[in-house]
């Protein structure tokens, strides 16, 4: 099913956690879609995003032909969040320096949050503590900030862990807020999506199922030259199949009943 608007577009640079980013966004009841970083600017603009997230990835911004989003994606006038590689690309793009680390930062770590940033309008305004556990997974690090950027969090080793532009809603984190090891990661994503981008939560998986069923019903009726009322579609959710949990049930199968005219 296609959406007339995609509030949050996630550009994928090959991270193993990209699907988790999408899940966390949708848990905030905001619809999002994952698209490859090679997606043309016109395609992204046509989705009318209200925020863009650049995922992590295995590449280095210092490699020849390093992955980069379409030129002009930062000129769409919407807030941008770079995660891991996405953060490093933002720093590199705006004139900072990213270098290979002597040792890779991987696993659980604690980051120190700049108190001034927690009181401002950034990623950490929903966090009261000065320190929070996160999950690191990167080989490069930010050596020098671009002009007009500030450090908003550092790791225990004093390495830059998060950055922000002072003139536009552009943010970057060297860690992964989407994994459960980053215990306040949901608050960071909520601050970016709900507070900075000011996106109104209006999406749920149940509504998505209802909209998808309606779209399939209309399409089947069109193909068979029937009235939509002649096509009945029943969806079975994971809850109805006996799987229960915190998440809402999602469609596991759909059965269509078609009443043909006599």
mmCIF file of C-alpha atoms in Angstrom:
data_model
loop_
_atom_site.group_PDB
_atom_site.id
_atom_site.type_symbol
_atom_site.label_atom_id
_atom_site.label_comp_id
_atom_site.label_asym_id
_atom_site.label_seq_id
_atom_site.Cartn_x
_atom_site.Cartn_y
_atom_site.Cartn_z
ATOM 1 C CA UNK A 1 0.000 0.000 0.000
ATOM 2 C CA UNK A 2 1.392 3.399 -0.928
ATOM 3 C CA UNK A 3 1.089 6.408 1.345
ATOM 4 C CA UNK A 4 0.422 9.911 0.094
ATOM 5 C CA UNK A 5 2.853 11.155 2.725
ATOM 6 C CA UNK A 6 5.644 9.489 4.677
ATOM 7 C CA UNK A 7 6.273 11.560 7.834
ATOM 8 C CA UNK A 8 9.650 9.954 8.563
ATOM 9 C CA UNK A 9 11.941 8.708 5.813
ATOM 10 C CA UNK A 10 14.818 6.466 6.911
ATOM 11 C CA UNK A 11 17.692 6.311 4.441
ATOM 12 C CA UNK A 12 19.491 3.002 4.835
ATOM 13 C CA UNK A 13 23.287 2.825 4.616
ATOM 14 C CA UNK A 14 23.411 -0.892 5.413
ATOM 15 C CA UNK A 15 23.134 -1.018 9.198
ATOM 16 C CA UNK A 16 22.018 -4.251 10.835
ATOM 17 C CA UNK A 17 19.783 -2.097 13.049
ATOM 18 C CA UNK A 18 17.880 -0.133 10.388
ATOM 19 C CA UNK A 19 14.712 -2.196 10.819
ATOM 20 C CA UNK A 20 14.880 -1.467 14.548
ATOM 21 C CA UNK A 21 14.927 2.268 13.854
ATOM 22 C CA UNK A 22 11.701 1.877 11.885
ATOM 23 C CA UNK A 23 10.137 -0.175 14.632
ATOM 24 C CA UNK A 24 10.988 2.416 17.286
ATOM 25 C CA UNK A 25 9.529 5.196 15.154
ATOM 26 C CA UNK A 26 6.309 3.271 14.604
ATOM 27 C CA UNK A 27 6.088 2.519 18.327
ATOM 28 C CA UNK A 28 5.737 6.296 18.679
ATOM 29 C CA UNK A 29 2.650 5.952 16.414
ATOM 30 C CA UNK A 30 4.385 7.731 13.542
ATOM 31 C CA UNK A 31 4.486 6.146 10.109
ATOM 32 C CA UNK A 32 7.898 5.717 8.486
ATOM 33 C CA UNK A 33 9.491 3.934 5.567
ATOM 34 C CA UNK A 34 12.999 2.637 4.898
ATOM 35 C CA UNK A 35 14.556 3.506 1.552
ATOM 36 C CA UNK A 36 18.079 2.955 0.200
ATOM 37 C CA UNK A 37 20.489 5.872 0.530
ATOM 38 C CA UNK A 38 20.590 5.971 -3.286
ATOM 39 C CA UNK A 39 16.947 7.096 -3.459
ATOM 40 C CA UNK A 40 16.703 10.116 -5.799
ATOM 41 C CA UNK A 41 15.966 13.492 -4.252
ATOM 42 C CA UNK A 42 12.751 13.876 -6.252
ATOM 43 C CA UNK A 43 11.453 10.582 -4.851
ATOM 44 C CA UNK A 44 12.236 11.633 -1.292
ATOM 45 C CA UNK A 45 10.668 15.060 -1.791
ATOM 46 C CA UNK A 46 7.521 13.451 -3.225
ATOM 47 C CA UNK A 47 7.029 11.613 0.081
ATOM 48 C CA UNK A 48 6.786 15.003 1.807
ATOM 49 C CA UNK A 49 8.771 13.904 4.867
ATOM 50 C CA UNK A 50 8.665 15.884 8.070
ATOM 51 C CA UNK A 51 11.909 14.331 9.295
ATOM 52 C CA UNK A 52 14.742 12.257 7.841
ATOM 53 C CA UNK A 53 16.911 9.689 9.622
ATOM 54 C CA UNK A 54 20.250 8.569 8.175
ATOM 55 C CA UNK A 55 21.024 5.056 9.388
ATOM 56 C CA UNK A 56 24.310 3.526 10.364
ATOM 57 C CA UNK A 57 26.373 1.360 8.063
ATOM 58 C CA UNK A 58 29.649 -0.538 7.696
ATOM 59 C CA UNK A 59 31.407 1.978 5.422
ATOM 60 C CA UNK A 60 33.770 4.803 6.340
ATOM 61 C CA UNK A 61 33.212 8.345 5.105
ATOM 62 C CA UNK A 62 36.926 8.446 4.267
ATOM 63 C CA UNK A 63 36.665 5.649 1.720
ATOM 64 C CA UNK A 64 36.666 6.470 -1.993
ATOM 65 C CA UNK A 65 33.081 6.638 -3.215
ATOM 66 C CA UNK A 66 31.774 6.513 0.360
ATOM 67 C CA UNK A 67 27.973 6.149 0.487
ATOM 68 C CA UNK A 68 26.122 9.454 0.490
ATOM 69 C CA UNK A 69 22.475 10.451 0.138
ATOM 70 C CA UNK A 70 21.189 12.388 -2.831
ATOM 71 C CA UNK A 71 22.588 15.872 -3.156
ATOM 72 C CA UNK A 72 20.094 18.342 -1.757
ATOM 73 C CA UNK A 73 18.558 16.012 0.833
ATOM 74 C CA UNK A 74 19.705 18.393 3.579
ATOM 75 C CA UNK A 75 18.007 21.287 1.800
ATOM 76 C CA UNK A 76 14.486 19.899 2.122
ATOM 77 C CA UNK A 77 13.977 22.013 5.229
ATOM 78 C CA UNK A 78 13.175 19.171 7.635
ATOM 79 C CA UNK A 79 15.011 17.959 10.764
ATOM 80 C CA UNK A 80 17.712 15.362 10.122
ATOM 81 C CA UNK A 81 19.142 12.783 12.524
ATOM 82 C CA UNK A 82 22.278 10.823 11.655
ATOM 83 C CA UNK A 83 22.904 7.554 13.500
ATOM 84 C CA UNK A 84 26.461 6.190 13.643
ATOM 85 C CA UNK A 85 27.596 6.322 9.973
ATOM 86 C CA UNK A 86 24.832 8.852 9.368
ATOM 87 C CA UNK A 87 26.352 11.046 12.077
ATOM 88 C CA UNK A 88 29.834 10.689 10.616
ATOM 89 C CA UNK A 89 28.567 11.558 7.151
ATOM 90 C CA UNK A 90 26.927 14.726 8.482
ATOM 91 C CA UNK A 91 30.159 15.779 10.205
ATOM 92 C CA UNK A 92 32.176 15.064 7.060
ATOM 93 C CA UNK A 93 29.663 16.775 4.781
ATOM 94 C CA UNK A 94 29.645 20.002 6.782
ATOM 95 C CA UNK A 95 33.423 20.240 6.928
ATOM 96 C CA UNK A 96 34.415 18.349 10.067
ATOM 97 C CA UNK A 97 36.932 15.543 10.289
ATOM 98 C CA UNK A 98 36.279 11.861 10.919
ATOM 99 C CA UNK A 99 39.202 9.530 11.591
ATOM 100 C CA UNK A 100 39.746 5.840 12.253
ATOM 101 C CA UNK A 101 39.849 4.973 15.936
ATOM 102 C CA UNK A 102 42.847 3.210 17.439
ATOM 103 C CA UNK A 103 40.390 0.803 18.972
ATOM 104 C CA UNK A 104 36.827 0.092 17.947
ATOM 105 C CA UNK A 105 34.049 1.198 20.287
ATOM 106 C CA UNK A 106 31.639 -1.699 20.493
ATOM 107 C CA UNK A 107 29.127 -2.709 23.123
ATOM 108 C CA UNK A 108 27.537 -1.093 26.119
ATOM 109 C CA UNK A 109 28.917 2.249 27.253
ATOM 110 C CA UNK A 110 27.841 5.327 29.170
ATOM 111 C CA UNK A 111 27.628 8.790 27.661
ATOM 112 C CA UNK A 112 27.726 12.108 29.458
ATOM 113 C CA UNK A 113 25.048 14.551 28.298
ATOM 114 C CA UNK A 114 25.701 18.276 28.100
ATOM 115 C CA UNK A 115 23.340 19.835 30.691
ATOM 116 C CA UNK A 116 22.824 22.864 28.460
ATOM 117 C CA UNK A 117 21.607 20.617 25.663
ATOM 118 C CA UNK A 118 19.183 18.814 27.987
ATOM 119 C CA UNK A 119 17.642 22.180 28.787
ATOM 120 C CA UNK A 120 17.452 23.255 25.154
ATOM 121 C CA UNK A 121 15.577 21.825 22.207
ATOM 122 C CA UNK A 122 17.537 18.768 21.152
ATOM 123 C CA UNK A 123 17.650 15.012 21.566
ATOM 124 C CA UNK A 124 18.109 14.905 25.327
ATOM 125 C CA UNK A 125 15.354 17.175 26.647
ATOM 126 C CA UNK A 126 13.329 14.187 27.903
ATOM 127 C CA UNK A 127 16.239 12.832 29.968
ATOM 128 C CA UNK A 128 16.802 14.155 33.492
ATOM 129 C CA UNK A 129 20.081 12.348 34.159
ATOM 130 C CA UNK A 130 23.512 13.635 33.120
ATOM 131 C CA UNK A 131 24.626 10.138 32.166
ATOM 132 C CA UNK A 132 22.867 7.338 30.333
ATOM 133 C CA UNK A 133 23.821 3.873 29.005
ATOM 134 C CA UNK A 134 23.935 3.394 25.238
ATOM 135 C CA UNK A 135 25.160 0.880 22.643
ATOM 136 C CA UNK A 136 28.250 1.686 20.564
ATOM 137 C CA UNK A 137 29.262 0.003 17.295
ATOM 138 C CA UNK A 138 31.750 1.963 15.207
ATOM 139 C CA UNK A 139 35.378 2.055 14.105
ATOM 140 C CA UNK A 140 35.654 5.744 13.170
ATOM 141 C CA UNK A 141 35.196 8.740 15.432
ATOM 142 C CA UNK A 142 34.620 12.465 15.128
ATOM 143 C CA UNK A 143 38.000 14.159 15.435
ATOM 144 C CA UNK A 144 36.933 17.717 14.640
ATOM 145 C CA UNK A 145 33.482 19.276 14.572
ATOM 146 C CA UNK A 146 32.256 21.179 11.533
ATOM 147 C CA UNK A 147 31.808 24.938 11.853
ATOM 148 C CA UNK A 148 28.508 25.723 13.566
ATOM 149 C CA UNK A 149 28.274 22.388 15.400
ATOM 150 C CA UNK A 150 28.591 21.609 19.102
ATOM 151 C CA UNK A 151 29.251 18.431 21.052
ATOM 152 C CA UNK A 152 26.130 17.408 22.973
ATOM 153 C CA UNK A 153 27.382 14.162 24.531
ATOM 154 C CA UNK A 154 30.695 12.406 25.093
ATOM 155 C CA UNK A 155 31.629 8.836 25.907
ATOM 156 C CA UNK A 156 33.543 7.864 29.011
ATOM 157 C CA UNK A 157 36.759 8.152 27.027
ATOM 158 C CA UNK A 158 35.974 11.751 26.142
ATOM 159 C CA UNK A 159 35.139 10.833 22.545
ATOM 160 C CA UNK A 160 32.376 12.784 20.800
ATOM 161 C CA UNK A 161 29.186 10.761 21.123
ATOM 162 C CA UNK A 162 26.592 13.247 19.823
ATOM 163 C CA UNK A 163 26.616 16.505 17.888
ATOM 164 C CA UNK A 164 24.125 19.166 16.871
ATOM 165 C CA UNK A 165 24.056 22.143 14.553
ATOM 166 C CA UNK A 166 23.560 25.506 16.208
ATOM 167 C CA UNK A 167 21.731 26.956 13.216
ATOM 168 C CA UNK A 168 19.490 24.196 11.859
ATOM 169 C CA UNK A 169 17.736 21.064 13.197
ATOM 170 C CA UNK A 170 20.520 18.642 12.301
ATOM 171 C CA UNK A 171 21.670 16.097 14.883
ATOM 172 C CA UNK A 172 24.020 13.158 14.999
ATOM 173 C CA UNK A 173 24.721 10.351 17.459
ATOM 174 C CA UNK A 174 27.682 7.968 17.342
ATOM 175 C CA UNK A 175 25.644 5.296 19.126
ATOM 176 C CA UNK A 176 22.450 3.379 18.425
ATOM 177 C CA UNK A 177 19.407 4.779 20.286
ATOM 178 C CA UNK A 178 17.192 2.190 18.610
ATOM 179 C CA UNK A 179 18.578 -0.876 20.451
ATOM 180 C CA UNK A 180 17.271 -1.817 23.889
ATOM 181 C CA UNK A 181 20.751 -1.473 25.437
ATOM 182 C CA UNK A 182 20.327 2.292 24.957
ATOM 183 C CA UNK A 183 17.841 2.540 27.795
ATOM 184 C CA UNK A 184 16.784 6.125 27.050
ATOM 185 C CA UNK A 185 16.999 5.752 23.295
ATOM 186 C CA UNK A 186 13.227 5.864 22.932
ATOM 187 C CA UNK A 187 13.198 9.237 24.673
ATOM 188 C CA UNK A 188 15.854 10.527 22.282
ATOM 189 C CA UNK A 189 13.885 9.416 19.235
ATOM 190 C CA UNK A 190 10.687 10.836 20.737
ATOM 191 C CA UNK A 191 12.407 14.172 21.324
ATOM 192 C CA UNK A 192 13.575 14.246 17.700
ATOM 193 C CA UNK A 193 10.304 13.140 16.103
ATOM 194 C CA UNK A 194 7.646 14.537 18.414
ATOM 195 C CA UNK A 195 9.371 17.636 19.826
ATOM 196 C CA UNK A 196 11.879 18.824 17.217
ATOM 197 C CA UNK A 197 10.005 17.738 14.079
ATOM 198 C CA UNK A 198 6.624 18.209 15.816
ATOM 199 C CA UNK A 199 5.053 15.249 14.062
ATOM 200 C CA UNK A 200 1.606 14.335 15.365
ATOM 201 C CA UNK A 201 1.285 10.630 16.292
ATOM 202 C CA UNK A 202 -1.556 9.217 14.241
ATOM 203 C CA UNK A 203 -0.395 5.818 12.975
ATOM 204 C CA UNK A 204 -1.038 2.372 14.452
ATOM 205 C CA UNK A 205 -0.586 -1.109 13.023
ATOM 206 C CA UNK A 206 -4.337 -1.694 13.402
ATOM 207 C CA UNK A 207 -5.095 1.356 11.289
ATOM 208 C CA UNK A 208 -2.477 0.244 8.758
ATOM 209 C CA UNK A 209 -4.230 -3.147 8.486
ATOM 210 C CA UNK A 210 -7.606 -1.463 8.003
ATOM 211 C CA UNK A 211 -6.245 0.890 5.330
ATOM 212 C CA UNK A 212 -4.455 -1.960 3.541
ATOM 213 C CA UNK A 213 -7.569 -4.122 3.509
ATOM 214 C CA UNK A 214 -9.571 -1.234 2.045
ATOM 215 C CA UNK A 215 -6.946 -0.684 -0.644
ATOM 216 C CA UNK A 216 -6.848 -4.390 -1.568
ATOM 217 C CA UNK A 217 -10.632 -4.531 -1.583
ATOM 218 C CA UNK A 218 -10.836 -1.581 -3.962
ATOM 219 C CA UNK A 219 -8.099 -2.982 -6.225
ATOM 220 C CA UNK A 220 -9.664 -6.455 -6.481
ATOM 221 C CA UNK A 221 -13.045 -4.902 -7.237
ATOM 222 C CA UNK A 222 -11.458 -2.741 -9.933
ATOM 223 C CA UNK A 223 -9.745 -5.712 -11.587
ATOM 224 C CA UNK A 224 -12.936 -7.796 -11.566
ATOM 225 C CA UNK A 225 -15.151 -4.845 -12.462
ATOM 226 C CA UNK A 226 -17.215 -5.216 -9.277
ATOM 227 C CA UNK A 227 -18.470 -2.911 -6.604
ATOM 228 C CA UNK A 228 -16.089 -2.822 -3.590
ATOM 229 C CA UNK A 229 -18.921 -4.122 -1.399
ATOM 230 C CA UNK A 230 -18.830 -7.370 -3.388
ATOM 231 C CA UNK A 231 -15.322 -8.097 -2.100
ATOM 232 C CA UNK A 232 -15.033 -9.114 1.531
ATOM 233 C CA UNK A 233 -11.584 -9.487 3.068
ATOM 234 C CA UNK A 234 -10.993 -10.993 6.476
ATOM 235 C CA UNK A 235 -7.598 -10.520 8.111
ATOM 236 C CA UNK A 236 -6.296 -12.804 10.837
ATOM 237 C CA UNK A 237 -3.998 -11.109 13.323
ATOM 238 C CA UNK A 238 -1.218 -12.595 15.393
ATOM 239 C CA UNK A 239 -3.402 -12.108 18.465
ATOM 240 C CA UNK A 240 -6.171 -14.213 16.927
ATOM 241 C CA UNK A 241 -3.612 -16.907 16.157
ATOM 242 C CA UNK A 242 -2.707 -17.061 19.835
ATOM 243 C CA UNK A 243 0.411 -14.888 19.887
ATOM 244 C CA UNK A 244 0.078 -12.230 22.554
ATOM 245 C CA UNK A 245 2.438 -9.584 23.829
ATOM 246 C CA UNK A 246 3.055 -5.887 24.167
ATOM 247 C CA UNK A 247 2.899 -5.216 20.445
ATOM 248 C CA UNK A 248 -0.369 -4.843 18.629
ATOM 249 C CA UNK A 249 -1.448 -7.754 16.471
ATOM 250 C CA UNK A 250 -0.431 -7.518 12.829
ATOM 251 C CA UNK A 251 -2.023 -9.212 9.853
ATOM 252 C CA UNK A 252 -0.769 -12.756 9.460
ATOM 253 C CA UNK A 253 -3.049 -13.765 6.628
ATOM 254 C CA UNK A 254 -5.984 -12.411 4.674
ATOM 255 C CA UNK A 255 -8.838 -14.313 3.058
ATOM 256 C CA UNK A 256 -10.928 -12.698 0.363
ATOM 257 C CA UNK A 257 -14.513 -13.673 -0.378
ATOM 258 C CA UNK A 258 -15.840 -12.439 -3.705
ATOM 259 C CA UNK A 259 -19.532 -12.339 -4.549
ATOM 260 C CA UNK A 260 -19.863 -12.491 -8.324
ATOM 261 C CA UNK A 261 -22.980 -11.071 -9.968
ATOM 262 C CA UNK A 262 -25.527 -13.609 -11.176
#
